[in-house]
Structure formats: C-alpha cells, structure tokens
Coordinates of C-alpha atoms and ligand atoms in Angstrom, one line a residue:
M1 CA 0.0 0.0 -0.1
S2 CA 1.4 3.4 -0.8
E3 CA 1.2 6.1 1.8
W4 CA 0.4 9.1 -0.7
W5 CA -1.7 10.6 2.3
K6 CA 1.6 11.5 3.9
E7 CA 2.8 14.2 1.3
E8 CA -0.7 15.9 0.9
V9 CA -2.3 18.6 2.6
V10 CA -6.0 18.2 3.6
Y11 CA -8.3 21.1 3.2
Q12 CA -11.6 20.7 4.9
I13 CA -14.8 22.1 3.8
Y14 CA -17.8 22.9 5.6
P15 CA -20.2 22.9 2.4
R16 CA -23.1 24.7 4.1
S17 CA -20.6 27.7 4.8
F18 CA -18.3 27.6 1.9
C19 CA -19.9 29.0 -1.5
D20 CA -23.3 29.3 -2.5
S21 CA -23.9 29.3 -6.2
N22 CA -27.7 29.8 -6.7
G23 CA -28.4 32.7 -4.1
D24 CA -30.6 30.4 -1.4
G25 CA -28.1 31.3 1.2
I26 CA -26.6 27.6 1.6
G27 CA -23.4 26.6 0.4
D28 CA -23.2 23.9 -2.2
L29 CA -21.3 21.4 -4.6
P30 CA -21.4 23.6 -7.6
G31 CA -20.1 26.3 -5.4
I32 CA -17.3 24.2 -4.2
I33 CA -16.5 23.3 -8.0
S34 CA -16.2 27.1 -8.8
K35 CA -13.2 27.3 -6.0
L36 CA -11.2 24.3 -7.3
D37 CA -8.9 26.4 -9.1
E38 CA -8.6 28.5 -6.0
L39 CA -7.8 25.0 -4.0
K40 CA -5.3 24.0 -6.6
A41 CA -3.5 27.4 -6.2
L42 CA -3.5 27.0 -2.5
G43 CA -1.4 23.6 -3.0
V44 CA -3.9 21.4 -1.3
G45 CA -4.0 17.6 -2.4
I46 CA -7.3 16.3 -0.3
L47 CA -10.5 17.8 0.0
W48 CA -12.6 16.6 2.9
L49 CA -16.2 17.3 2.7
S50 CA -18.3 17.4 5.8
P51 CA -21.6 15.4 5.5
V52 CA -23.3 16.2 2.3
Y53 CA -25.8 13.3 2.6
A54 CA -29.5 13.4 3.0
S55 CA -30.2 15.0 6.2
P56 CA -33.1 16.8 8.3
N57 CA -29.9 18.8 9.5
E58 CA -30.3 18.7 13.3
D59 CA -26.6 18.8 13.3
N60 CA -26.1 19.8 9.8
G61 CA -25.3 16.6 8.4
Y62 CA -24.1 14.7 11.1
D63 CA -27.6 13.2 11.2
I64 CA -27.9 10.9 8.2
S65 CA -31.1 10.1 6.6
D66 CA -29.9 8.3 3.5
Y67 CA -26.2 7.6 3.0
R68 CA -26.7 7.1 -0.8
A69 CA -28.2 10.3 -1.4
V70 CA -26.8 14.0 -1.7
N71 CA -28.8 16.5 0.3
P72 CA -30.8 18.6 -2.3
E73 CA -29.7 21.9 -0.7
Y74 CA -26.3 20.9 -1.5
G75 CA -26.9 19.5 -5.1
T76 CA -27.4 16.3 -7.0
M77 CA -25.4 13.1 -7.4
D78 CA -24.4 14.3 -10.8
D79 CA -22.7 17.5 -9.1
M80 CA -21.1 15.1 -6.7
D81 CA -19.7 13.2 -9.7
R82 CA -18.5 16.3 -11.1
L83 CA -16.8 17.5 -8.4
I84 CA -14.8 14.3 -8.0
A85 CA -13.8 14.4 -11.5
E86 CA -13.2 18.0 -11.8
A87 CA -10.9 17.7 -8.6
K88 CA -9.2 14.9 -10.0
E89 CA -8.4 17.0 -13.1
R90 CA -6.6 19.2 -10.7
G91 CA -4.7 16.6 -9.0
I92 CA -6.9 16.8 -5.9
R93 CA -8.7 13.7 -4.2
V94 CA -11.9 14.0 -2.3
I95 CA -12.7 12.4 0.9
M96 CA -16.2 12.2 2.6
D97 CA -17.3 12.3 6.2
L98 CA -18.2 8.8 7.5
V99 CA -20.7 8.9 10.2
I100 CA -21.8 5.6 11.5
N101 CA -22.0 6.0 15.0
H102 CA -25.5 7.2 14.8
T103 CA -28.1 8.0 11.9
S104 CA -30.8 10.5 11.9
T105 CA -34.0 9.4 13.7
A106 CA -35.6 10.1 10.0
H107 CA -33.5 7.3 8.6
P108 CA -35.7 4.5 7.1
W109 CA -33.9 1.8 9.4
F110 CA -34.7 3.9 12.5
Q111 CA -38.3 4.8 11.3
A112 CA -38.8 0.7 11.1
S113 CA -36.9 0.1 14.1
R114 CA -39.6 1.7 16.0
D115 CA -41.8 -1.3 15.7
P116 CA -40.9 -3.9 18.2
A117 CA -41.4 -6.9 15.5
S118 CA -39.0 -5.1 12.8
P119 CA -36.2 -6.8 11.5
Y120 CA -34.4 -3.4 12.2
R121 CA -35.1 -3.3 15.7
N122 CA -32.0 -4.4 16.7
Y123 CA -30.1 -1.9 14.4
Y124 CA -30.5 0.6 17.5
Y125 CA -30.5 0.3 21.2
W126 CA -33.8 0.2 22.3
R127 CA -34.6 -0.3 26.0
E128 CA -37.3 -0.1 28.2
G129 CA -36.7 1.8 31.4
T130 CA -36.8 0.3 34.7
N131 CA -39.5 1.4 37.3
G132 CA -40.1 4.5 35.3
K133 CA -36.4 5.4 35.3
L134 CA -34.2 5.8 32.4
P135 CA -32.2 2.5 31.3
N136 CA -28.9 3.8 32.6
N137 CA -27.2 6.8 34.0
W138 CA -25.2 7.9 31.0
T139 CA -24.8 11.4 30.0
G140 CA -24.4 12.3 26.3
F141 CA -21.9 14.5 24.5
F142 CA -24.2 17.7 24.2
G143 CA -25.4 17.5 27.8
G144 CA -27.9 15.7 29.5
S145 CA -29.1 12.1 29.4
C146 CA -28.6 10.2 26.2
W147 CA -31.8 8.4 26.4
A148 CA -35.0 9.5 24.4
Y149 CA -38.4 8.1 24.9
D150 CA -40.3 7.0 21.9
D151 CA -44.3 6.7 22.4
R152 CA -44.8 4.4 19.5
S153 CA -42.2 2.1 20.8
R154 CA -42.8 2.5 24.2
A155 CA -39.2 2.3 25.0
Y156 CA -36.1 4.8 25.1
Y157 CA -33.4 4.5 22.4
L158 CA -29.7 5.5 23.2
H159 CA -28.5 8.9 21.6
L160 CA -24.6 9.7 22.6
F161 CA -25.4 13.2 20.7
A162 CA -28.5 15.0 19.8
P163 CA -32.0 13.2 20.3
H164 CA -32.3 12.9 16.5
Q165 CA -29.1 11.2 16.2
A166 CA -30.0 7.5 17.3
D167 CA -26.8 5.3 18.1
L168 CA -26.4 2.2 15.8
N169 CA -26.0 -1.3 17.5
Y170 CA -23.2 -2.8 16.1
H171 CA -23.9 -5.9 18.3
E172 CA -26.2 -6.5 15.3
P173 CA -24.0 -7.9 12.3
K174 CA -26.5 -6.7 9.8
V175 CA -25.1 -3.0 10.8
L176 CA -21.7 -3.4 9.6
E177 CA -22.8 -5.4 6.4
E178 CA -24.7 -2.1 5.5
V179 CA -21.9 0.1 6.3
K180 CA -19.4 -1.9 4.2
E181 CA -21.8 -1.6 1.3
I182 CA -22.0 2.2 1.8
L183 CA -18.4 2.4 1.6
R184 CA -18.2 0.5 -1.4
F185 CA -20.9 2.7 -3.1
W186 CA -18.9 5.9 -2.5
L187 CA -15.5 4.1 -3.3
D188 CA -16.8 3.1 -6.5
R189 CA -17.6 6.6 -7.4
G190 CA -14.3 7.6 -7.1
I191 CA -13.9 8.9 -3.5
A192 CA -10.5 8.7 -1.7
G193 CA -11.2 7.8 1.6
F194 CA -13.1 8.9 4.7
R195 CA -12.9 11.0 7.9
C196 CA -14.6 8.8 10.2
D197 CA -16.8 10.7 12.7
V198 CA -16.3 9.7 16.4
I199 CA -15.2 6.5 15.1
N200 CA -13.8 5.2 18.6
I201 CA -17.1 4.9 20.4
L202 CA -18.8 2.6 18.0
W203 CA -18.7 -0.4 20.2
K204 CA -20.8 -0.4 23.5
D205 CA -19.8 -3.3 25.6
S206 CA -22.7 -3.2 27.9
L207 CA -25.4 -0.6 28.8
Q208 CA -24.6 -0.8 32.6
S209 CA -24.7 2.4 34.5
S210 CA -21.3 3.7 35.5
P211 CA -19.8 5.5 38.4
K212 CA -20.8 9.4 38.0
K213 CA -18.0 11.5 36.0
A214 CA -17.7 15.1 35.7
V215 CA -17.9 14.5 32.0
L216 CA -19.4 11.8 30.1
T217 CA -20.8 9.4 32.4
G218 CA -20.8 5.8 30.6
S219 CA -17.9 6.2 28.5
D220 CA -15.9 3.5 30.1
H221 CA -18.4 1.5 28.3
Y222 CA -17.6 2.7 24.8
L223 CA -14.2 4.3 24.6
S224 CA -11.7 2.8 22.2
L225 CA -12.7 -0.8 23.1
E226 CA -11.7 -4.1 21.3
G227 CA -14.9 -4.4 19.6
T228 CA -14.0 -1.2 17.6
H229 CA -10.8 -2.2 16.8
R230 CA -12.3 -5.4 15.2
I231 CA -14.6 -3.3 13.3
L232 CA -11.8 -0.8 12.0
R233 CA -10.0 -3.8 10.7
E234 CA -13.1 -5.0 8.6
I235 CA -13.4 -1.6 7.4
R236 CA -9.7 -1.3 6.6
N237 CA -9.9 -4.4 4.4
I238 CA -12.3 -2.6 2.0
L239 CA -10.5 0.4 2.1
D240 CA -7.1 -1.2 1.0
E241 CA -9.0 -2.6 -2.1
Y242 CA -9.1 0.9 -3.3
D243 CA -5.9 2.4 -1.9
A244 CA -7.9 4.8 0.1
F245 CA -7.2 6.3 3.2
T246 CA -9.0 7.0 6.6
V247 CA -8.4 9.7 9.4
G248 CA -10.5 8.6 12.6
E249 CA -12.0 11.5 14.7
T250 CA -11.2 9.8 18.0
V251 CA -12.6 11.6 21.1
F252 CA -10.9 11.3 24.7
V253 CA -7.8 9.1 23.3
D254 CA -4.3 9.4 24.7
T255 CA -1.1 8.7 22.6
K256 CA -1.4 5.0 23.5
Q257 CA -4.4 4.4 22.1
A258 CA -3.9 6.9 19.1
C259 CA -1.0 4.4 18.6
D260 CA -3.3 1.4 18.7
L261 CA -5.8 2.9 16.5
S262 CA -3.3 4.1 13.7
A263 CA -0.3 1.7 13.8
P264 CA 0.4 0.6 10.1
E265 CA 0.8 -3.0 11.1
R266 CA -2.5 -3.2 13.1
R267 CA -4.2 -2.1 9.8
E268 CA -7.2 -0.1 11.5
L269 CA -6.9 3.8 10.6
N270 CA -4.2 5.7 8.8
M271 CA -4.2 8.6 11.4
V272 CA -6.2 10.2 14.1
F273 CA -7.3 13.4 15.6
G274 CA -6.4 13.7 18.8
F275 CA -7.9 16.4 21.3
E276 CA -5.6 17.0 23.8
H277 CA -3.8 20.1 22.2
M278 CA -7.3 21.5 21.8
E279 CA -7.7 21.2 25.5
C280 CA -5.1 23.3 26.5
D281 CA -7.2 26.5 27.1
Q282 CA -10.0 24.7 29.1
R283 CA -10.9 23.3 32.5
I284 CA -12.5 20.1 32.2
V285 CA -14.9 20.8 29.5
K286 CA -14.5 23.5 26.8
W287 CA -17.4 25.7 28.2
F288 CA -14.6 26.6 31.2
K289 CA -12.1 28.6 29.1
T290 CA -8.7 29.6 30.6
D291 CA -6.3 32.0 29.2
F292 CA -4.1 30.7 26.3
H293 CA -0.7 29.3 27.6
P294 CA 1.6 28.5 24.6
A295 CA 3.7 26.4 26.6
R296 CA 0.6 23.8 27.3
L297 CA -0.3 23.9 23.3
A298 CA 3.6 23.1 22.8
K299 CA 3.7 20.5 25.2
A300 CA 0.8 18.3 24.0
L301 CA 1.9 18.7 20.5
S302 CA 5.4 17.7 21.4
R303 CA 4.3 14.6 23.2
W304 CA 2.2 13.5 20.3
Q305 CA 4.9 14.3 18.0
Q306 CA 7.2 11.9 20.0
Q307 CA 4.8 9.3 21.0
V308 CA 2.6 8.7 17.8
P309 CA 4.7 7.9 14.6
W310 CA 2.5 9.2 12.0
N311 CA -0.6 11.6 12.7
T312 CA -2.8 14.5 11.8
L313 CA -1.8 18.1 12.5
Y314 CA -4.7 20.4 13.2
L315 CA -5.6 23.9 14.6
E316 CA -9.1 24.0 13.5
N317 CA -12.1 22.4 12.2
H318 CA -15.9 22.8 12.1
D319 CA -16.2 22.1 15.9
Q320 CA -13.6 24.4 17.0
P321 CA -13.2 28.2 17.6
R322 CA -11.0 29.9 15.2
S323 CA -7.2 29.5 15.9
V324 CA -6.2 32.8 15.6
S325 CA -8.8 34.2 18.0
R326 CA -7.9 31.3 20.4
F327 CA -3.9 31.1 20.2
G328 CA -3.3 34.3 18.1
S329 CA -2.2 37.5 19.8
A330 CA -4.8 40.4 19.7
R331 CA -1.9 42.9 19.1
Y332 CA -0.2 41.0 16.0
P333 CA -3.2 39.1 14.5
I334 CA -1.4 38.3 10.9
H335 CA 2.0 37.5 12.4
S336 CA 0.4 35.1 14.8
A337 CA -1.8 33.5 12.3
K338 CA 1.3 33.1 10.0
L339 CA 3.2 31.8 13.0
L340 CA 0.7 29.0 13.7
A341 CA 0.7 28.3 9.8
T342 CA 4.6 27.8 10.3
M343 CA 3.8 25.4 12.8
L344 CA 1.2 23.6 11.2
F345 CA 3.4 22.8 8.1
T346 CA 6.8 22.0 9.9
L347 CA 5.5 19.5 12.4
K348 CA 5.7 16.1 11.4
G349 CA 2.3 14.6 10.2
T350 CA -0.4 15.4 7.6
P351 CA -1.6 19.0 7.9
F352 CA -5.4 19.9 7.8
I353 CA -6.5 23.4 7.0
Y354 CA -10.1 24.3 7.9
Q355 CA -12.0 26.6 5.3
G356 CA -11.0 30.2 6.2
Q357 CA -8.2 29.7 8.2
E358 CA -5.9 30.3 5.3
I359 CA -7.2 34.0 5.4
G360 CA -7.3 34.2 9.0
M361 CA -10.9 34.1 9.6
T362 CA -11.7 34.7 13.4
N363 CA -14.6 33.7 15.8
F364 CA -18.1 35.4 15.1
D365 CA -19.3 38.8 16.1
F366 CA -22.7 37.6 17.3
T367 CA -24.0 39.3 20.3
S368 CA -26.8 37.1 21.4
M369 CA -27.9 33.3 21.4
A370 CA -30.6 34.4 19.0
Q371 CA -28.0 34.4 16.1
V372 CA -26.5 31.1 17.0
Q373 CA -27.9 27.7 15.3
D374 CA -25.5 25.0 16.6
V375 CA -27.4 22.4 18.4
E376 CA -24.4 21.8 20.8
S377 CA -24.6 25.3 22.1
R378 CA -28.3 25.7 22.2
N379 CA -28.4 22.3 24.1
I380 CA -25.7 23.5 26.6
D381 CA -27.5 26.9 26.7
A382 CA -30.9 25.3 27.6
L383 CA -29.0 23.0 30.4
L384 CA -27.3 26.1 31.7
R385 CA -30.8 27.9 31.8
S386 CA -32.3 25.0 33.8
W387 CA -29.6 25.4 36.3
H388 CA -30.4 29.0 36.6
V389 CA -27.5 30.2 35.3
P390 CA -28.0 33.9 34.4
A391 CA -28.4 34.8 30.5
R392 CA -24.9 37.0 30.7
Q393 CA -22.9 34.4 32.0
R394 CA -24.3 31.7 29.8
W395 CA -23.2 34.0 26.9
R396 CA -19.9 34.5 28.4
M397 CA -19.6 30.6 28.1
I398 CA -20.8 29.9 25.1
A399 CA -19.7 32.9 22.8
P400 CA -16.0 32.1 22.7
T401 CA -16.7 28.0 22.4
S402 CA -19.7 27.8 20.2
R403 CA -18.8 25.7 17.2
D404 CA -20.9 28.2 15.3
N405 CA -17.4 30.2 15.4
A406 CA -16.1 28.2 12.7
R407 CA -19.3 28.0 10.6
T408 CA -20.0 31.4 9.6
P409 CA -19.8 31.8 5.8
M410 CA -16.3 31.8 4.1
Q411 CA -15.4 35.2 3.6
W412 CA -14.6 35.8 -0.3
T413 CA -14.9 39.4 -1.3
V414 CA -15.7 42.8 0.0
E415 CA -19.1 42.3 -1.7
P416 CA -22.1 42.1 0.4
Q417 CA -22.4 38.8 2.4
A418 CA -18.6 38.6 1.6
G419 CA -19.4 37.1 -1.8
F420 CA -20.6 33.9 0.0
T421 CA -24.3 34.4 -1.3
T422 CA -26.3 36.9 -3.3
G423 CA -29.1 35.9 -0.9
T424 CA -29.4 35.7 2.8
P425 CA -27.0 33.5 4.5
W426 CA -28.1 30.8 6.6
L427 CA -25.7 32.0 9.3
G428 CA -24.6 35.3 9.6
V429 CA -21.5 36.4 8.0
N430 CA -18.7 38.3 10.1
G431 CA -18.9 41.9 9.8
N432 CA -15.1 41.9 9.5
Y433 CA -15.2 40.4 5.9
R434 CA -14.2 44.2 4.8
F435 CA -10.8 43.3 6.1
V436 CA -10.5 39.6 6.2
N437 CA -11.4 38.3 2.7
Y438 CA -9.8 35.9 0.3
A439 CA -9.9 38.2 -2.8
S440 CA -7.9 41.1 -1.2
Q441 CA -5.4 38.6 0.3
K442 CA -4.9 37.1 -3.0
E443 CA -3.7 40.5 -4.4
N444 CA -1.4 41.2 -1.4
P445 CA 2.0 39.3 -1.5
D446 CA 2.3 39.8 2.3
S447 CA -1.0 38.2 3.4
L448 CA -1.5 35.3 5.2
L449 CA -3.0 33.3 2.2
N450 CA 0.2 34.1 0.3
Y451 CA 2.2 32.9 3.2
Y452 CA 0.2 29.5 3.0
K453 CA 1.2 29.5 -0.7
Q454 CA 4.9 29.5 0.3
L455 CA 4.8 27.0 3.3
I456 CA 3.0 24.3 1.5
P457 CA 5.3 23.9 -1.3
L458 CA 8.3 24.2 1.2
R459 CA 7.0 21.4 3.2
R460 CA 6.1 19.2 -0.2
G461 CA 9.6 19.7 -1.4
S462 CA 11.4 18.9 1.6
E463 CA 12.3 15.2 2.7
T464 CA 13.1 16.4 6.0
L465 CA 10.0 18.4 6.7
L466 CA 7.7 15.8 5.6
F467 CA 9.7 12.6 7.2
G468 CA 12.4 14.0 9.4
S469 CA 12.4 13.3 13.3
F470 CA 11.2 16.0 15.6
E471 CA 13.2 17.0 18.5
P472 CA 11.8 19.5 20.9
L473 CA 14.5 22.3 21.8
R474 CA 12.6 24.9 23.9
I475 CA 8.8 24.8 25.3
S476 CA 8.1 27.9 27.3
D477 CA 5.0 30.4 27.1
E478 CA 7.3 32.7 25.1
V479 CA 9.2 30.4 22.9
F480 CA 8.2 26.9 21.1
A481 CA 11.4 25.9 19.2
Y482 CA 12.0 22.3 17.6
R483 CA 14.0 20.6 15.2
R484 CA 13.3 18.3 12.3
V485 CA 16.2 16.1 11.4
G486 CA 16.8 14.5 8.1
T487 CA 19.5 12.8 6.2
G488 CA 22.3 15.3 6.0
E489 CA 20.3 18.4 7.1
A490 CA 18.1 19.5 9.9
Y491 CA 15.6 22.4 10.1
T492 CA 15.1 24.4 13.1
V493 CA 12.0 26.0 13.8
V494 CA 11.7 28.9 16.4
L495 CA 8.2 30.4 17.2
N496 CA 7.9 33.5 19.4
F497 CA 4.4 33.3 20.7
S498 CA 4.9 36.5 22.6
D499 CA 4.1 40.1 22.0
K500 CA 7.8 40.9 22.9
P501 CA 11.0 40.6 21.0
Q502 CA 12.8 37.2 22.1
R503 CA 16.5 36.6 21.9
V504 CA 16.8 32.9 20.4
P505 CA 20.2 32.2 19.2
Y506 CA 19.8 29.2 17.0
V507 CA 22.0 28.6 13.9
G508 CA 21.3 28.1 10.3
E509 CA 20.5 29.7 7.1
L510 CA 16.9 31.5 7.1
V511 CA 14.5 29.8 4.7
L512 CA 11.3 31.6 5.9
S513 CA 10.4 34.3 8.3
N514 CA 6.6 35.5 8.9
Y515 CA 8.2 39.0 8.9
G516 CA 9.4 38.7 5.3
Y517 CA 13.0 38.9 6.4
N518 CA 15.7 37.4 4.7
R519 CA 18.4 37.5 7.4
Y520 CA 18.3 36.0 11.0
D521 CA 20.3 37.3 13.6
G522 CA 19.0 35.7 16.7
L523 CA 16.4 38.2 17.5
L524 CA 12.9 37.3 17.1
Q525 CA 10.2 40.3 16.7
P526 CA 7.0 40.0 18.6
C527 CA 4.9 36.8 17.1
E528 CA 7.9 36.2 14.6
S529 CA 8.5 32.8 13.3
V530 CA 11.5 31.5 11.5
I531 CA 12.7 28.5 9.7
L532 CA 15.9 27.9 9.6
R533 CA 18.3 25.0 7.5
E534 CA 21.2 23.7 8.5
R535 CA 23.5 21.0 6.5
M536 CA 25.2 18.5 8.9
D537 CA 28.5 16.7 8.2
D538 CA 28.1 12.7 9.0
H539 CA 29.6 12.7 12.3
V540 CA 26.8 15.3 13.5
K541 CA 24.2 13.2 11.6
T542 CA 24.9 10.2 13.7
K543 CA 24.2 11.6 17.2
Ligands
TEU1 O1 -18.1 15.5 16.8 C1 -17.8 14.6 18.1 C2 -17.3 15.6 19.0 O2 -16.8 14.9 19.9 C3 -18.1 16.6 19.4 O3 -19.3 16.4 19.4 C4 -17.4 17.3 20.3 O4 -18.0 17.0 21.5 C5 -17.9 19.0 20.5 O5 -18.0 19.4 19.3 C6 -16.3 19.6 20.8 O6 -16.7 21.0 20.6 C7 -18.4 15.0 15.6 C8 -18.4 16.0 14.7 O7 -17.4 16.5 14.3 C9 -19.8 17.0 15.2 O8 -19.7 18.2 14.3 C10 -20.9 16.2 15.1 O9 -21.8 17.0 16.1 C11 -20.8 14.7 16.3 O10 -19.4 14.2 15.8 C12 -21.9 14.1 16.0 O11 -21.9 13.4 14.6
CA2 CA1 -27.1 26.9 -2.7

C-alpha cells in the first residue's frame, strides 16, 4: 500500500458555509466546484467534505437519513460526480465524512425499528426503562441524558449526541454489513477515503450504569474498546482494495490509544484526530475557558509528535473556535496567524486546513444566542438555563466556544455577504469580511494566504520537513522551538508566541520568516516565526 496521504495537505470544507452558487443562502457542490482552481493554487491535495448526505440537518448533516443520496440543498449526485472528476483533473482527491456511530431518526432503518417486531429493531439500542427510570445513568456529548423516549415504541433509544441522532447497535452484525456496502458505494464513485466521525465509540460493551463522572458518565463502556478495533479492521480491508485512506475522529484518546488505532501493522485507521492540544485552554470541559498558555499547547503537541509515529496536524475544524482568536495575539493577529501556519506545516504529520483558516477568519461577532444555530450550543444553553445560570454568564461561556464560530460563511470578497451568497446566508457573515477576505489577500503578496502558498510547497519539497524526526528544543510560554532532522540536514523552527522580542540564538540559514525578512540575527520580533536550515556533516548526523 502506498502512503500517498503522508505528502498531501488536506483542506476541510464545511459545505453549508463555503460557497453558494444559486443564491439560496446555503453553500453547495457547484459552489465548491467553482473554487477548485483556488484550492489547487493553494497547494492542497485532498478535500474533506463535511457531510453532504441527505439529512434533516438537526446537526448539519451529522444526522444522516440516506447514506446514498446527496442533500438536495447541496446539489445532485451528478454534481457530486462532477466534483470528484474536476478535482481529480486538478490532482485533488476528495474524501467524505463517514458518520456511522449514529443515524438520523428520520433514517428508514430507525423509522422501521420503532416497531418492536421489525427486522430493524436491533439496529439501534432500544430499552425499556425500569420502574419509570431511564435505562442507565449515561450522559451525552451535548449535555443531559442520552436516552429519548418514543411513544410509539414504548421504549427509550440511545443517543450519545442530539436526540435526533440515534446510536447504531454494532452487536447486530447486519449493521456493519450495511456500512460496508455504503463504503463501496462511494469508493466506486471515486472517493479517496473517509474522515470517520467519532469512530472510537462505535462499540458499546454493555449498557450498565457507570460511576458518575464530571464528563460523560458511561464512557468507560464505549471508548476505544476491542469491539471497535475489530470493526475498524473489517473496514480497512475494503479501503485497502481501493488504496483509500481514513482519518478517525477519536474522542478522549491518549497517545497510546492513538497508536493502537493508527499503527500501520494493526491495519485499522491511517491517522487520528487527537484532542489533547485542543484542550490547552480549558478546564475539564470546553465551556470553562482559561487563558491561553502557549507552553501547554507546545507540550501537548510535542508529546504527540514524539509518541505517535504519524498523525494529523490541525488547529481548527467545524467544531472548534478559530485558531487566531484562540491562540493568536490580539496585537499581532496577522503575524500570529502566520506563526500558527509555520507550526502547522513544519511539524511531522499530515496537515489539515479548515476553510477560512488560510485567510485568518476569526470567531463570530454575534452578540446573542438568537444568532446561534449550533445544536450543541443551544442544548448547553438550555441546560445552563435549567440550572438557573443567568443569561449574561451563559453567553460568556458559549460565545468563545460555540461551534458556530467556525461555521460563519467563508469570506471571499468585499461584496455584500462577503461574496458567499447573493441571498440571505443561513448563518450570519462576520462583519470583519471587509478586512478579512480572500480576494484582497490574493492580491497582497504579504498576506496570510500567500504565506500559506509559500509554506505548502516548502513542506512538500522537503524530505526532512515531511519525514524527518522531531526533537523539541525549547518549550515556554514565550518560545516554542524544535528541530526536524533528516539526512544530511536539519530544520530548526522557532516560534515566538509572545508580544515581545525574544533573543533565540539558533544557527542555520534562514529559509522563511513570517516577517518577510531574509536574514536572521538571533532576535525574534513579536510573534515572529523562523525556519532555519542547517547542513550537517556525517558525524553530527549520527548523534
Ligand atoms: O464530533 C464529535 C465530538 O466529539 C464533538 O461533538 C465534540 O464533543 C464537540 O463538538 C467539541 O466541541 C463529531 C462531529 O465533528 C460533530 O460536528 C458532530 O456534531 C458529532 O460528531 C456528532 O456526529
Ligand atoms: Ca445554494
């Protein structure tokens, strides 16, 4: 099996918010096709589409009602085929989101399963409560219990996410057989692989109650269990037939579990999304944000770099606040966005860019819950309200953490609605589009976008940046520095996360500074990042 996915950069598209071609305010497949030349110019080799399947959109497509149909809001199956073909012409592969932990309750399997006599009954977890109580004490990812009662069924069904996302029961062997056919359906159409949604929680070993936990009571019954590993190996058999790849979204994994899920010889996933570095600015759960301490981010990243042989590199996705708002400096937003990019493309692993990250899109400018649509934010808001948390405080918790921060429409131009749509966008456009937009950055040689266009080929063209080993040099709240050591050369990357100049005397010839400098004298400007290259003679190399 070739490992083509190691040398590529992945670009994640949230279709609803990317580009609207027909003025209905909703991004769509023809819109994506119209931007393929831009994506090619950026240098990305893989597009990951967040779900475009038929869905009632309780969770914007992560609640699928038909795995073999395109949501008409996004276009037709012909559009999908055209997207795959046109991307291919430009050397770009397309991967899809595979959401198989749960289906929408609108899915025909679920609808059939509401009848206790149906052959589909066992596709889901139906349980009667005991003595008027819920089947167990588990809590869900979006807050509250994870059982919903269905009158027609006279029973509860399990949903670890929203009530409209019913968990599939993999103890029923037919479920995995259905999944395999869905995989083939898309692989046969030319899809190059899948991003697998919450893939390490598929297998539930039992539905016993668990000791109460601060977060996710019950998770000891489903996090990264052997049953899941077995399913992943069966899925892998099919993917290998197509030379396709998988990246797993794996919640609550440590580096050991990440290795178990992605080690090549185990033949499960090719790589995973860990979350530890995304938890560097929170206490227990993300709604309790803390100040950002760069050393915490650097420590988590270094540990993963050293302990997981090959993995994803990401700072954003459709569930996370924008990285520049979160990890950037308010005084030096552009330099710090460039610094984060330097880090993203010079660590070891497959980099993922989330749409808008390449132009430094920020968190939303919404001022109240009325503007927020995200089901997670709305559920948490309701939960906090039921605990009598005042509205001001609820907003203070939700505004910086809401997933809608990442979901506001892509800012293309200075035209109304940032050129995303000619109609009314489904979610508000950030007012800063007049300053932060793709078109003006394309023209400006010093822009963040053009800095990405320098970094991506640099990484692609360097064996050392792609495959060299990683060694941390310095981790503090001011400076994160590391080396990538290859054959006969090493790169030293120095990132000044602070708003003050820092003296950091590493040696090497300057390859790239985010200030555009062409010489390095050991002094880093505020939020400056430098990439230095050093040739080594043989006896140094063997150290
Ligand atoms: O996310 C799983 C997941 O862990 C998130 O719900 C997470 O708890 C939260 O968003 C962190 O902010 C995946 C998808 O990426 C997400 O969009 C879906 O809502 C979820 O699964 C259910 O399919
Ligand atoms: Ca549209």
